[in-house]
Structure formats: structure tokens, C-alpha cells
Coordinates of C-alpha atoms and ligand atoms in Angstrom, one line a residue:
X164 CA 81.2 76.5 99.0
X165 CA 77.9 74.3 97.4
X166 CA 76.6 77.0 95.6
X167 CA 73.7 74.6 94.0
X168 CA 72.2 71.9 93.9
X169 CA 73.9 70.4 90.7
X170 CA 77.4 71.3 91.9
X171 CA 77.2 68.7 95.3
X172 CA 75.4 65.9 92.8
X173 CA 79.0 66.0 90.7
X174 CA 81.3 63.6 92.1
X175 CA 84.8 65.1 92.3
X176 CA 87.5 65.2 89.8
X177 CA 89.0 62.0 89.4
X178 CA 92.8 62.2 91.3
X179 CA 95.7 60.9 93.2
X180 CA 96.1 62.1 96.3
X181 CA 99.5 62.0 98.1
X182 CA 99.3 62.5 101.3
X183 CA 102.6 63.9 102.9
X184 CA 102.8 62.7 106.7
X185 CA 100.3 59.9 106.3
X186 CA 101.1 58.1 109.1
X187 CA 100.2 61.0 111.5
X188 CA 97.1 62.2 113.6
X189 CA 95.4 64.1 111.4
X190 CA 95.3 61.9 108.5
X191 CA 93.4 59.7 111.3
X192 CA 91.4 61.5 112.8
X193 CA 90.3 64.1 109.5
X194 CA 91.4 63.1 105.9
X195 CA 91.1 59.3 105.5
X196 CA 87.7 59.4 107.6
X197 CA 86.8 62.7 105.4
X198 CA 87.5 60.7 102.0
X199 CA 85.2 57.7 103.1
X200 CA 82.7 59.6 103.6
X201 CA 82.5 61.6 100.3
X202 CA 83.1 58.3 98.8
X203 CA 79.7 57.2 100.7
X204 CA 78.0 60.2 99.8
X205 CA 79.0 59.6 95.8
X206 CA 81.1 63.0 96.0
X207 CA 84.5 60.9 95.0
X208 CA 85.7 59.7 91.9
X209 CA 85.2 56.2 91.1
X210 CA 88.6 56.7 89.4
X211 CA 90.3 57.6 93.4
X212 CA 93.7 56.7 94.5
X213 CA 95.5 56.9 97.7
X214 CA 99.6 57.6 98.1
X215 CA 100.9 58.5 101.7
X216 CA 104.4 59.0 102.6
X217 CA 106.1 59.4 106.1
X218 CA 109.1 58.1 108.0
X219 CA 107.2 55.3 108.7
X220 CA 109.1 52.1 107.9
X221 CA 105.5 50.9 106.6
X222 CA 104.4 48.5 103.3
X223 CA 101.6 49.0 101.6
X224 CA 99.8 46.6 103.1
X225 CA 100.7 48.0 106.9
X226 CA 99.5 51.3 105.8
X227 CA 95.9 50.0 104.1
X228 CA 95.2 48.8 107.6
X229 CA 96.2 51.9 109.2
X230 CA 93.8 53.9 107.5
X231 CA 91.1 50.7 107.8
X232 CA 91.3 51.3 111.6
X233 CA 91.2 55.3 111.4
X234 CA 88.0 55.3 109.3
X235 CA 86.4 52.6 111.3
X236 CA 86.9 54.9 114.2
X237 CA 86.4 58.3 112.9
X238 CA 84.1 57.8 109.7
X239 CA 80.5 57.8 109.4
X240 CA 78.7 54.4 108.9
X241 CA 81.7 52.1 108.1
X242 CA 80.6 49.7 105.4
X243 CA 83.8 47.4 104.7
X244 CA 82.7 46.9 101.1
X245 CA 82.7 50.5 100.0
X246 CA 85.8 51.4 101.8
X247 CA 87.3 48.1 100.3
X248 CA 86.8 50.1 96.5
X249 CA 89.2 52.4 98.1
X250 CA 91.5 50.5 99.9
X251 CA 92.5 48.7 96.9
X252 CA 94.0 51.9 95.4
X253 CA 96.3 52.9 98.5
X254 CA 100.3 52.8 98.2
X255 CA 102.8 53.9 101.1
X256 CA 106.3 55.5 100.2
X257 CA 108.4 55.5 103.6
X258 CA 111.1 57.8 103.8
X259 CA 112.3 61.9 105.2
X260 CA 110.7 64.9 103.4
X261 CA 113.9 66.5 101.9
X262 CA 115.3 63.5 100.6
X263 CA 115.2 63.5 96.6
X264 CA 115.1 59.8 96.6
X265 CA 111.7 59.6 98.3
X266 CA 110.4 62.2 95.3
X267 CA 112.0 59.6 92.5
X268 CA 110.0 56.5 94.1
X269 CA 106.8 58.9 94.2
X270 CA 107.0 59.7 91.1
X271 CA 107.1 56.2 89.9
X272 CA 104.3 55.3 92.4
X273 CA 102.1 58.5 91.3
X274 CA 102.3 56.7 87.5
X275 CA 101.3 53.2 88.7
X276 CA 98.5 55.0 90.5
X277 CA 97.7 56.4 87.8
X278 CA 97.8 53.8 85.7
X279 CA 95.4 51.6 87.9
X280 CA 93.0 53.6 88.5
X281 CA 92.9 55.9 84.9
X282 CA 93.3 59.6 87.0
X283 CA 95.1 62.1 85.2
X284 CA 95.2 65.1 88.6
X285 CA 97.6 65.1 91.1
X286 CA 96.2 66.3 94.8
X287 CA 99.5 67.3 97.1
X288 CA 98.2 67.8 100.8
X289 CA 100.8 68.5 103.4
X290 CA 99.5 66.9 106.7
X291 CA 103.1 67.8 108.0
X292 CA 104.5 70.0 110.6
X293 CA 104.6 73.3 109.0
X294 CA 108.8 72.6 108.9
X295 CA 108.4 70.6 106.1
X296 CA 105.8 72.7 103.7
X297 CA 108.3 74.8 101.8
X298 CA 111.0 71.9 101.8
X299 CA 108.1 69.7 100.0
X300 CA 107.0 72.4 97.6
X301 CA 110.4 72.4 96.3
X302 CA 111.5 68.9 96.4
X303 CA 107.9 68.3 94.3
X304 CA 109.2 71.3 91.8
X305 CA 112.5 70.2 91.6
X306 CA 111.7 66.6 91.0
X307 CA 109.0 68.3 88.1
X308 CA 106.3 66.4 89.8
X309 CA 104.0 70.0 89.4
X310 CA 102.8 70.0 86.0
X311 CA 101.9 73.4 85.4
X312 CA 98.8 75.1 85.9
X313 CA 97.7 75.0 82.3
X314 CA 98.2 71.5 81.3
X315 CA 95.5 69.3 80.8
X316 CA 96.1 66.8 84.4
X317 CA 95.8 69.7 87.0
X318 CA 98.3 69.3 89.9
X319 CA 97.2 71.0 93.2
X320 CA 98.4 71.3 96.8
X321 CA 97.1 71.7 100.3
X322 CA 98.7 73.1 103.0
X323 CA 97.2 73.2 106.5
X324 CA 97.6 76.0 108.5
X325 CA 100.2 77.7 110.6
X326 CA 100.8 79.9 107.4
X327 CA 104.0 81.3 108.9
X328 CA 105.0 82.3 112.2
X329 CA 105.3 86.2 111.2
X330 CA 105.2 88.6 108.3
X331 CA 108.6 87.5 107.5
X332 CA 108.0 83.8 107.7
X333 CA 104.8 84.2 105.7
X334 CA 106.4 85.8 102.7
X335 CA 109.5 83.4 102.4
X336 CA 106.6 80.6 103.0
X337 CA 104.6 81.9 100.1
X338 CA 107.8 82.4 97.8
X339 CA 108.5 78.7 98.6
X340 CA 105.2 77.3 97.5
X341 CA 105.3 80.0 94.8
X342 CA 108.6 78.7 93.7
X343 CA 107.2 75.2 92.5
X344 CA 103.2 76.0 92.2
X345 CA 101.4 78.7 90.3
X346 CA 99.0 80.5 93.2
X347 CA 95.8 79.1 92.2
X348 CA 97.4 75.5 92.7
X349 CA 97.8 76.1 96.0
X350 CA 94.8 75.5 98.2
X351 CA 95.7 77.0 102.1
X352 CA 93.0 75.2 103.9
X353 CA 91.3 76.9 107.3
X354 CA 88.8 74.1 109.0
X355 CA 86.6 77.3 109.8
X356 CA 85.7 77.6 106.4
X357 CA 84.3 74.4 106.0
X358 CA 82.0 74.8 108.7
X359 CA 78.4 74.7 107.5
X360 CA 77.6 77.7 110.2
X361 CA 80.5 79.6 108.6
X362 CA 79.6 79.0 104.8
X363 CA 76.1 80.3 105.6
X364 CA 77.5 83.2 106.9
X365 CA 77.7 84.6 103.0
X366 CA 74.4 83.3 102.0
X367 CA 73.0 85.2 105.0
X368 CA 74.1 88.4 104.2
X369 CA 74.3 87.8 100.3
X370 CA 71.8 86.0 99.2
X371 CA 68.7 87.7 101.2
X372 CA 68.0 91.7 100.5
X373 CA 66.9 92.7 104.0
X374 CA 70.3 92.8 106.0
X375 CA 72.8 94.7 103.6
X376 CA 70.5 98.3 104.1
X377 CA 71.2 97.9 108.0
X378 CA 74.8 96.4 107.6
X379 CA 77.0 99.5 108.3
X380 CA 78.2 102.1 110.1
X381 CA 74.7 104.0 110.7
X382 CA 72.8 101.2 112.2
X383 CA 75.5 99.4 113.8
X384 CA 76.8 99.8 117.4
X385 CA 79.7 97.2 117.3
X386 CA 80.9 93.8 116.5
X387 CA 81.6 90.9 118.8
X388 CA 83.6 87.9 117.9
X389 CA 84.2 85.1 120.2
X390 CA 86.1 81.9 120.2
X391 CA 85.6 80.7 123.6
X392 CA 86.5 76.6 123.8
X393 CA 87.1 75.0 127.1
X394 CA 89.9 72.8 126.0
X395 CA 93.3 73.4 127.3
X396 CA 95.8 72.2 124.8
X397 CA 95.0 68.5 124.7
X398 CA 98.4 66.6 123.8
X399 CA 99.6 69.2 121.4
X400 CA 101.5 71.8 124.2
X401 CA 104.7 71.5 122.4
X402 CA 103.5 72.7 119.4
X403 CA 101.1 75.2 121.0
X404 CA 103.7 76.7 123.6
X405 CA 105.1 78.3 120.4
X406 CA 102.2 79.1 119.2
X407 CA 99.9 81.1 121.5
X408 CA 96.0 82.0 120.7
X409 CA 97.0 85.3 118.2
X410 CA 99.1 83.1 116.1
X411 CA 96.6 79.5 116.5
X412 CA 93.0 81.0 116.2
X413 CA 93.2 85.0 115.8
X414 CA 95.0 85.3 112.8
X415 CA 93.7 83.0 110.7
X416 CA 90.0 81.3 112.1
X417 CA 88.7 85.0 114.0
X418 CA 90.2 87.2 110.7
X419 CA 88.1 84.9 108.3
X420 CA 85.2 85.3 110.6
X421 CA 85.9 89.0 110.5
X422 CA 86.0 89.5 106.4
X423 CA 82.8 87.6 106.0
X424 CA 80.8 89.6 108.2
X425 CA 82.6 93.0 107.2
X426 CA 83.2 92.3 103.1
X427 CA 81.2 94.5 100.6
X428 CA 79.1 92.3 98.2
X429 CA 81.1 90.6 96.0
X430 CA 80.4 90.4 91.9
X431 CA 79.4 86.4 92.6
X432 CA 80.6 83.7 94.1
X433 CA 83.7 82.7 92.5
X434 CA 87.1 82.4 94.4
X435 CA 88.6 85.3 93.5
X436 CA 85.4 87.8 93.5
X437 CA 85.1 86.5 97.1
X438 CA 89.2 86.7 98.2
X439 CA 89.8 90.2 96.6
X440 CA 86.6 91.5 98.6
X441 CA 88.1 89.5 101.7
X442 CA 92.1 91.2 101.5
X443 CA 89.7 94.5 101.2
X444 CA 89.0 93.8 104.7
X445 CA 92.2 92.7 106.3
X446 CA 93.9 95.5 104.2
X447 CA 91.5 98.4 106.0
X448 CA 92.1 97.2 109.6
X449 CA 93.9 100.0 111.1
X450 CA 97.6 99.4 111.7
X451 CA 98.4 99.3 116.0
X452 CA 100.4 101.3 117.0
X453 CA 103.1 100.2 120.3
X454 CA 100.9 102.6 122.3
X455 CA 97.5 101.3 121.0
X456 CA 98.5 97.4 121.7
X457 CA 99.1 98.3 125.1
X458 CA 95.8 99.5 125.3
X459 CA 94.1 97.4 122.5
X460 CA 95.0 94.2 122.9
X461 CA 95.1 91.9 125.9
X462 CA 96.8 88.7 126.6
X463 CA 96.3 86.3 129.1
X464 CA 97.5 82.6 130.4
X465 CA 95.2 79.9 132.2
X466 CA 95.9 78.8 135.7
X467 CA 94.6 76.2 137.6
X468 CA 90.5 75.9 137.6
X469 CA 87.4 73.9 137.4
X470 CA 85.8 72.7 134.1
X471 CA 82.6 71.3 134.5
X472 CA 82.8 70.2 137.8
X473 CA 86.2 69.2 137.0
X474 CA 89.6 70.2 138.1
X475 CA 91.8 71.3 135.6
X476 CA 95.3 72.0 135.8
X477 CA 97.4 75.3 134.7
X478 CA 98.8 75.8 131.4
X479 CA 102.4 75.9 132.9
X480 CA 101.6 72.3 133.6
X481 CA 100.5 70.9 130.6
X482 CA 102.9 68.2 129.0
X483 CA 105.5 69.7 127.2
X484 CA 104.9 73.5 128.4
X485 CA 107.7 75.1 129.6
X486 CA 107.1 75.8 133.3
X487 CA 107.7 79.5 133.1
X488 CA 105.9 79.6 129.6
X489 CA 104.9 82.9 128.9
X490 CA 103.0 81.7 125.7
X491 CA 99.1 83.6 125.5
X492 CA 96.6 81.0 125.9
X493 CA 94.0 83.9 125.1
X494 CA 93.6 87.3 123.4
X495 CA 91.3 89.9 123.3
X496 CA 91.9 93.0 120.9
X497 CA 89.9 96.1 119.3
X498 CA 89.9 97.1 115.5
X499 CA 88.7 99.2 113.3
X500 CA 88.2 98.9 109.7
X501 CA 89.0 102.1 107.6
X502 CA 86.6 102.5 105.3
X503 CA 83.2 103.6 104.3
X504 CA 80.9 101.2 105.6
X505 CA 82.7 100.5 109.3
X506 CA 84.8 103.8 109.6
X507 CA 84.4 104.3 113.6
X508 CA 82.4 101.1 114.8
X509 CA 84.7 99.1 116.9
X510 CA 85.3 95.2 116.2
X511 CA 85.6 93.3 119.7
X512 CA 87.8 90.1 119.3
X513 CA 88.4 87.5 122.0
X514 CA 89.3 84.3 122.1
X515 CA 90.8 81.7 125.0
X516 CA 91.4 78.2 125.8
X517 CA 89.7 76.5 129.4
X518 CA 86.9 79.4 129.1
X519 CA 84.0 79.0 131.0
X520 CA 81.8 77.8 127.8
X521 CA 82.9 76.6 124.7
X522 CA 81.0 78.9 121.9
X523 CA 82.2 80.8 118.2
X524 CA 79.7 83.5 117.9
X525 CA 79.3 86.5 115.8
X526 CA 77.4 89.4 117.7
X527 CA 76.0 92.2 115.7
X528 CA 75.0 95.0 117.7
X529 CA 72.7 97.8 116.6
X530 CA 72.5 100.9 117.6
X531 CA 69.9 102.2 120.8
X532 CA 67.1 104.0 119.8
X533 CA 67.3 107.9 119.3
X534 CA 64.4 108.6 121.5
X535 CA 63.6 107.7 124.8
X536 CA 59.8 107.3 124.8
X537 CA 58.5 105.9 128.5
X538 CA 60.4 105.8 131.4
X539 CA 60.0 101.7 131.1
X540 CA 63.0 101.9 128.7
X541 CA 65.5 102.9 130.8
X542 CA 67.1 99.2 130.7
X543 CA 66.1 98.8 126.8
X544 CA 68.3 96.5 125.6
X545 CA 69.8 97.1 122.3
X546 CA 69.1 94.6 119.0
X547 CA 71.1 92.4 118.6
X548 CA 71.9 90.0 115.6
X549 CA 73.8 87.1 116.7
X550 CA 75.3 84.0 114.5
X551 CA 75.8 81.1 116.9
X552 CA 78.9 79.0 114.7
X553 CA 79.1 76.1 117.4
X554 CA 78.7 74.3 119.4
X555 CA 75.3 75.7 118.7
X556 CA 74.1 76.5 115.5
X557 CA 71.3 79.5 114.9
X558 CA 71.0 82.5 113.9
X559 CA 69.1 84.9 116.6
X560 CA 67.5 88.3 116.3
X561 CA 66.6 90.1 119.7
X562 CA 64.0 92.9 119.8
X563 CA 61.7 94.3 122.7
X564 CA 58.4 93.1 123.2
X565 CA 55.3 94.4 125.4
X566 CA 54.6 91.9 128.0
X567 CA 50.7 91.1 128.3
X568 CA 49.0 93.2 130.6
X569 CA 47.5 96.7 131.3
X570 CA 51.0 98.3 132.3
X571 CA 53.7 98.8 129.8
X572 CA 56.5 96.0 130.8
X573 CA 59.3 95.0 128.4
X574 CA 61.1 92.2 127.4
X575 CA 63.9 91.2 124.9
X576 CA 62.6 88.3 123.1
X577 CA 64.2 86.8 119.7
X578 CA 63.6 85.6 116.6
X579 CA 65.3 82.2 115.9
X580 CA 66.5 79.9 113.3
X581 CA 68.1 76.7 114.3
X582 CA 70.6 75.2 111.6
X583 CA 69.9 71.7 112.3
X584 CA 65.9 71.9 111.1
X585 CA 67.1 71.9 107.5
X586 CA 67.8 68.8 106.0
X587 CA 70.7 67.8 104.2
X588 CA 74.0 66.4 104.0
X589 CA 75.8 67.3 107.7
X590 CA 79.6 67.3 107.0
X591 CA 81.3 64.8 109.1
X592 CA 84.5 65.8 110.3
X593 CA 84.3 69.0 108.4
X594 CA 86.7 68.8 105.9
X595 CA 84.7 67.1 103.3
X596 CA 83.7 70.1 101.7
X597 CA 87.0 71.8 101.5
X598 CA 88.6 68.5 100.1
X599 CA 85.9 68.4 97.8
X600 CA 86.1 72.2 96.7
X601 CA 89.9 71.5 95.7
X602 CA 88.7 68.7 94.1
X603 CA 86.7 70.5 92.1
X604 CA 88.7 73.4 91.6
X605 CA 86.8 76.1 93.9
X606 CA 89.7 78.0 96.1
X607 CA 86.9 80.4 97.5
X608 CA 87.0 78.6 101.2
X609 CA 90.8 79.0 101.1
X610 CA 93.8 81.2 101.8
X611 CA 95.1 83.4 99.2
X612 CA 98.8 84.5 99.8
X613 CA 98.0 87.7 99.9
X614 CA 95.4 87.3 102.6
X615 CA 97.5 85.8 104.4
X616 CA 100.3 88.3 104.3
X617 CA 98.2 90.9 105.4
X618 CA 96.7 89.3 108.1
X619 CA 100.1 89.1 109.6
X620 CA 101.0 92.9 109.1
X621 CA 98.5 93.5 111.7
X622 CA 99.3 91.0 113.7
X623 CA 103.2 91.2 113.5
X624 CA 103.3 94.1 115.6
X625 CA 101.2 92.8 118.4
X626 CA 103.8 89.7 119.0
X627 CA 106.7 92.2 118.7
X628 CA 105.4 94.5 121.6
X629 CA 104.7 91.2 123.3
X630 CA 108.0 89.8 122.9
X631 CA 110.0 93.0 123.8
X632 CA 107.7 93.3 127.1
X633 CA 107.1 90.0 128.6
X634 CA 103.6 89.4 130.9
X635 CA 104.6 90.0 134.6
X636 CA 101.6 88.7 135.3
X637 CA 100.8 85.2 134.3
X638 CA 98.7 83.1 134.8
X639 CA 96.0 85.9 135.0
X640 CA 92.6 83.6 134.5
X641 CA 91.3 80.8 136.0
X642 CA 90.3 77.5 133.8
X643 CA 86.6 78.4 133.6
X644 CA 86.2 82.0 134.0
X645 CA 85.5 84.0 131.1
X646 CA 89.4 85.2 131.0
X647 CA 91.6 88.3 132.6
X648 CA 89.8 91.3 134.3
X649 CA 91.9 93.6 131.4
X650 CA 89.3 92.0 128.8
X651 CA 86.7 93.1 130.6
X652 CA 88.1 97.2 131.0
X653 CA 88.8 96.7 127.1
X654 CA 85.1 97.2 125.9
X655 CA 83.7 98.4 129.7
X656 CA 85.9 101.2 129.1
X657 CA 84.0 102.4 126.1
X658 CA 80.6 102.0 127.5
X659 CA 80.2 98.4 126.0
X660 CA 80.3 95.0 127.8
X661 CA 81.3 91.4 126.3
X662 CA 77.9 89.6 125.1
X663 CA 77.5 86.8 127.9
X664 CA 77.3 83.1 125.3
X665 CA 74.0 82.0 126.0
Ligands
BG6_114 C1 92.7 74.7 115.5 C2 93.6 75.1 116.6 O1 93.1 75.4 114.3 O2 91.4 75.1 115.9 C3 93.2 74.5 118.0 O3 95.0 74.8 116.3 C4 91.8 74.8 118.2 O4 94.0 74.9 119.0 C5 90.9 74.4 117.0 O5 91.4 74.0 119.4 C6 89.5 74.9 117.3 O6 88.7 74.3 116.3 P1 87.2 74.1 116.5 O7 86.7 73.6 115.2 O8 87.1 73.0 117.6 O9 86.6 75.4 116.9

């Protein structure tokens, strides 16, 4: 995260960066568009240099113009001459991820990289299908293409998310990368964390005095977090049908969401005073039991609906969904953290695909009142803090407020501060920053392994109840509603109701 001023002006470290599955969608759509447009905003080395490597039987040449179309499609402001200082300095090694001959040819191309363009650091992203990440991390260690984390040229690697499929997957995942890569090289990268909306998140509650009294367990009522998007699964059901919304958005994006607004203060700003508060959190959420994720936690599978005026058709009959898929296209669950601050106050999670309104919001809800004073308050509405993270981007505070007149009338009205008044550099595709922060060295924004096992040992047991006990009801929502009727008995049930997205 930009913590001043001085530290966006400072163009990145000077690197190569080799870009395992090169040839693919993301690389499009996100990194080569990303790394034009720090180059445009002075955040890149002059001293920058390009090596992807895919199955693709591609030259050099093939792949320059690859990555020429992507970031004339996806990139801000294409300016042929700037990108042309970077397209000079991009080489293409064709070949399959657990073949030792491909890491021979790297390594010569990494030197001529290097060579050329005078970097000493090696930058390791893995735009792959999660197959390939530990079979990369060793090839890379076995062909001693990791310098270690001492020497002088640092040597880093990103991997994108799914970390693991399960606690079990997680750990041999993290013993993998661990095998080849000293922990602080390895950068696990979450697109949440890059968003502006989420950064600000810690500089809200961090960096002004007035929250942190009210921030706890005496002045809150509850927590709401929603990721509600009205996308179905767009192209990508064959990886999603073995995915589901627990293991795509709940365990990683809604848990991050969750530590920044629960963590205590941390000493600063730095990437492990930040993480250790973070595992704090995940580590405190009480453990479900099989009886409390019957009751707890809800699952639920689009059918056919309308989207905007729009028909839209069931999950079951996306492309490449199994017709009987039994996959969870949303989730809802209650938890509570076990300590001092949140002991008691219930954390409401929910988050779907082909919802009626595509939001990410964090609700804060204080407590009522103590007093009833006039008999005008019987429909007082409690206040409410609420962090809008997209597609909307404010922060609101609701209070009551005396309407005009010479009876007493109220009415919630709110405070607001919209994100896009301040000026400054937006962030494009959204993973600028993040590329930039491993660039620079900051792992704050990213996964630790630890996090990340123990973000899985509470949700491990969810998907093992789910598994032993398959949904006999599917598809229980309708594209566009706001999901099942169980979501709605989860928090109705104890007096509360879901925050309508405004
Ligand atoms: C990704 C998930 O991590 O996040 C997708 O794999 C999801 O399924 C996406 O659509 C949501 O990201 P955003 O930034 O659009 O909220």
C-alpha cells in the first residue's frame, strides 16, 4: 500500500519479469496492460524486461505483437512510442511447465535479459492454472534459478490465487513454494487488495482517531459483508464448477475484507506488523462445528432468471457445468471472532453470482439506543457505518435527523464521502499497485502462508459437511434475486435483517 507521497514518485526496482503462461487471458487482459501503464505513469524501471513462456509454439516476434494487441485493448492511453521502450525488451520461451529443458533455455534468456537491459532482480509470476504453481516453484529451485533471499539481485514470485483447494492442499502448496523460495519471496497476490476502496480501508480506521473508541464489541451491533456481482460465470464454468463461491471469493477476497475491518492497530505499516495482526483475526474465528454449518452457513445455486431486463440462463447450463452440478454459486455464513474486542457480535458474510445488484460493501452496525425517548422512535433506525468497495465507492455514516417542522418527525439521513472527488492516480486494471509493491519489496497487500492456512481451517470443514451431504435442493435462487430464502432466516432469525445495497 502507497504509504506517501515519496514512495509512488520512486519508480520500481529495476527487474526481469517472466511471465509463466504468457500466452493466456490474464496476461491480456491484467499484466501486460498493468505494466504499460506504470511504465506511463513513471512507476517502471527504465531498466524493464519482459520473458513469457507457454506451450505456445510462439517467436519472439509473435509474442511482442501479442502483448502490442492486449495493451492496445486493455491499457490506458496507448502511446506506441512508450510501449515501443518496452516492447524491445520482450523474449518468448515456448515449451510445458515441468519440462527441465524449458528452465535451461530460461535461464540463458533471463542472462541475455539481463544483459540488455542492466537488471539484476528476477520477478517469477505464475499466470498458470493453479496445476502448475508447485511444479514451477521446483523446476525454478531445482534448475537454481532462485537466488536466495539474501543475495544482492532479489529473486521474487507471484502466485495468483486459488491457494489450495483445502487445508491439505494448502500446506503441501506452501511446502512446494517453500521448497525453492524463502517465504518473503513469495508474493500470493489477492486483486481485492489492490483495490483503492480496500487499501483505504486501513487508513480509515488507522490513520484517523475518532473510529477506533467506537470499534468494538460495546458500540457495535454486527458486521455485514457482501459480495453481491451479477455475473454468472462468464467463460470460466469449467474452472468454477470445481470451485464454488466458499473456495472463489469467501476464503480468500470476503476473509481479507474481514481482517481489515476486525484487526487491532498494528505497530505501522509494514508487511509483517500488518499480516501478524491479520492471522490474529482468521486464527480467533470460532471453529464450526457439523451442527453449527448446518445452521450457520448456507449454500445456494442460480437458476434461470432476469438480469437487467435480461434473461439469464441457470448455472446447470452454463458451458462446461456439469448438468447436475451441485457446485455453490453462493454462500452465506455467521462468525464470530473470539476475542476481546468482537467476543459475541456476529459477522454476517454473503456472497453470490447473478444477484440482483452487483455491490462489495462493508456494513458496520451500531448498537440502538438504550432509551426510548418519544414514541416517534419506534422505527429508529440504528447507525450505520457503511464502506461501499464497488461498484460504488464511499464511505456513508447514517444518523437520525429532525425533519423541519413543529412536530417531531424523523429521518435517517447520512454523512457521505465519495472516493472519486480526490484526485489522484486511479489504478487501471487494478493490479498496478500490487505489481508495483512486489516490485518494491512491500508484501503487506499479499498472502502470507500462514494466513492462508488458517483461512482454510475454517473453511475446510464447511466443504466437508457439504460434500458428505449433497443440496437436495438446487437451484434454490433465481438469477436476480437477492439469493435463497435460508439466507434470509440466517440473520432474520436473530432479530437482524441483510442491509438492502443501496
Ligand atoms: C475473482 C473470482 O477472484 O474475483 C471471480 O475468481 C469473481 O469469480 C471476481 O468474479 C470478482 O472480482 P471483482 O473485482 O469483479 O469483484
Amino acid at each position: 500500500m502507497p504509504t506517501t507521497a515519496a514512495k509512488t514518485a520512486r519508480p520500481a526496482d529495476a527487474c526481469v519479469m517472466v511471465i509463466f503462461g504468457g500466452a493466456g487471458d490474464l496476461t491480456k487482459r491484467k499484466l501486460a496492460p498493468s505494466l504499460y501503464n506504470l511504465a506511463r505513469q513513471g512507476l517502471l524501471s527504465a531498466n524493464f524486461a519482459i520473458i513469457g513462456v507457454a506451450m505456445n509454439e510462439y517467436g519472439d516476434e509473435e509474442f511482442r505483437a501479442a502483448l502490442t494487441d492486449a495493451v492496445r485493448q486493455f491499457g490506458a492511453d496507448f502511446d506506441a512510442a512508450r510501449w515501443d521502450v518496452l516492447r524491445r525488451n520482450i523474449r518468448y520461451v515456448a515449451g510445458k511447465f515441468d519440462d527441465p529443458a524449458v528452465y535451461a533455455k530460461l535461464r540463458d534468456r533471463i542472462a541475455e535479459a539481463q544483459k540488455a537491459c542492466g537488471a539484476p532482480n528476477t520477478l517469477f509470476y505464475l499466470a498458470t492454472p493453479p496445476q502448475f504453481f508447485g511444479v514451477i516453484a521446483q523446476q525454478l529451485g531445482a534448475a537454481k534459478l532462485v537466488a536466495d533471499a539474501e543475495a544482492s539481485g532479489w529473486t521474487r514470485i507471484i502466485i495468483e490465487k486459488p491457494f489450495g483447494r483445502d487445508l491439505d492442499s494448502a500446506r503441501l502448496l506452501n511446502k512446494q513454494l517453500l521448497s525453492a523460495f524463502d517465504e518473503s519471496q513469495v508474493y500470493r497476490i489477492d486483486h481485492y487488495l489492490g483495490k483503492e476502496t480496500v487499501q483505504n480501508v486501513l487508513t480509515f480506521r488507522f490513520l484517523n482517531g475518532i473510529f477506533e473508541p467506537i470499534w468494538n464489541r460495546r458500540y457495535v451491533d454486527h458486521v455485514q459483508l457482501v459480495v453481491a456481482e451479477t455475473l454468472g460465470v462468464e467463460g470460466r464454468g469449467g474452472y468454477y464448477d470445481t470451485s464454488g463461491a466458499l473456495r472463489d471469493i469467501l476464503q480468500n477476497h470476503m476473509f481479507q475484507l474481514l481482517c481489515l475491518v476486525a484487526m487491532e492497530p498494528p505497530l505501522s505499516l509494514g508487511a509483517e506488523d500488518v499480516r501478524n495482526e491479520k492471522v490474529k483475526v482468521l486464527h480467533a474465528i470460532r471453529r464450526l462445528s457439523d451442527e453449527d454449518i448446518l445452521h450457520s452457513v448456507v449454500r445456494g445455486q442460480y437458476g434461470a432468471g432476469t438480469i437487467n431486463g435480461a434473461e439469464v440462463p441457470a448455472y446447470r447450463a452454463e458451458p462446461s457445468v456439469a448438468p447436475d452440478s451441485n457446485t455453490e454459486t453462493y454462500a452465506a455464513t455467521k462468525l464470530f471472532i473470539e476475542n476481546w474486542r468482537w467476543a459475541d457480535v456476529p459477522f454476517y458474510l454473503r456472497t453470490g453470482k447473478r444477484l440482483a445488484k452487483h455491490d462489495t460493501e462493508i456494513v458496520v452496525q451500531f448498537r440502538r439506543v438504550p432509551l426510548r425517548l418519544t414514541a416517534e422512535d419506534s422505527g429508529l433506525q440504528p447507525n450505520r457505518l457503511t464502506i461501499h468497495i464497488q461498484p460504488d465507492e464511499r464511505i456513508t455514516l447514517s444518523f437520525q435527523a429532525k425533519r423541519p417542522g413543529p412536530v417531531l418527525q424523523l429521518v435517517p439521513v447520512e454523512l457521505q464521502f465519495a472516493y472519486n472527488e480526490l484526485e489522484g492516480d486511479s489504478a487501471g486494471t487494478g493490479y498496478e499497485t500490487l505489481i508495483y509493491d512486489c516490485m518494491t519489496g512491500d508484501s503487506m497487500p499479499f498472502h502470507r502462508a500462514d494466513m492462508v492456512e488458517e483461512a482454510w481451517k475454517v473453511v475446510t470443514p464447511i466443504l466437508d459437511v457439504w460434500k458428505a451431504l449433497p443440496p437436495r435442493d438446487f437451484p434454490n435462487y433465481a438469477a436476480g434475486s437477492w439469493g435463497p430464502e435460508s439466507a434470509e432466516a440466517l440473520i432474520v432469525n436473530d432479530g437482524r435483517r441483510w442491509v438492502e445495497p443501496a
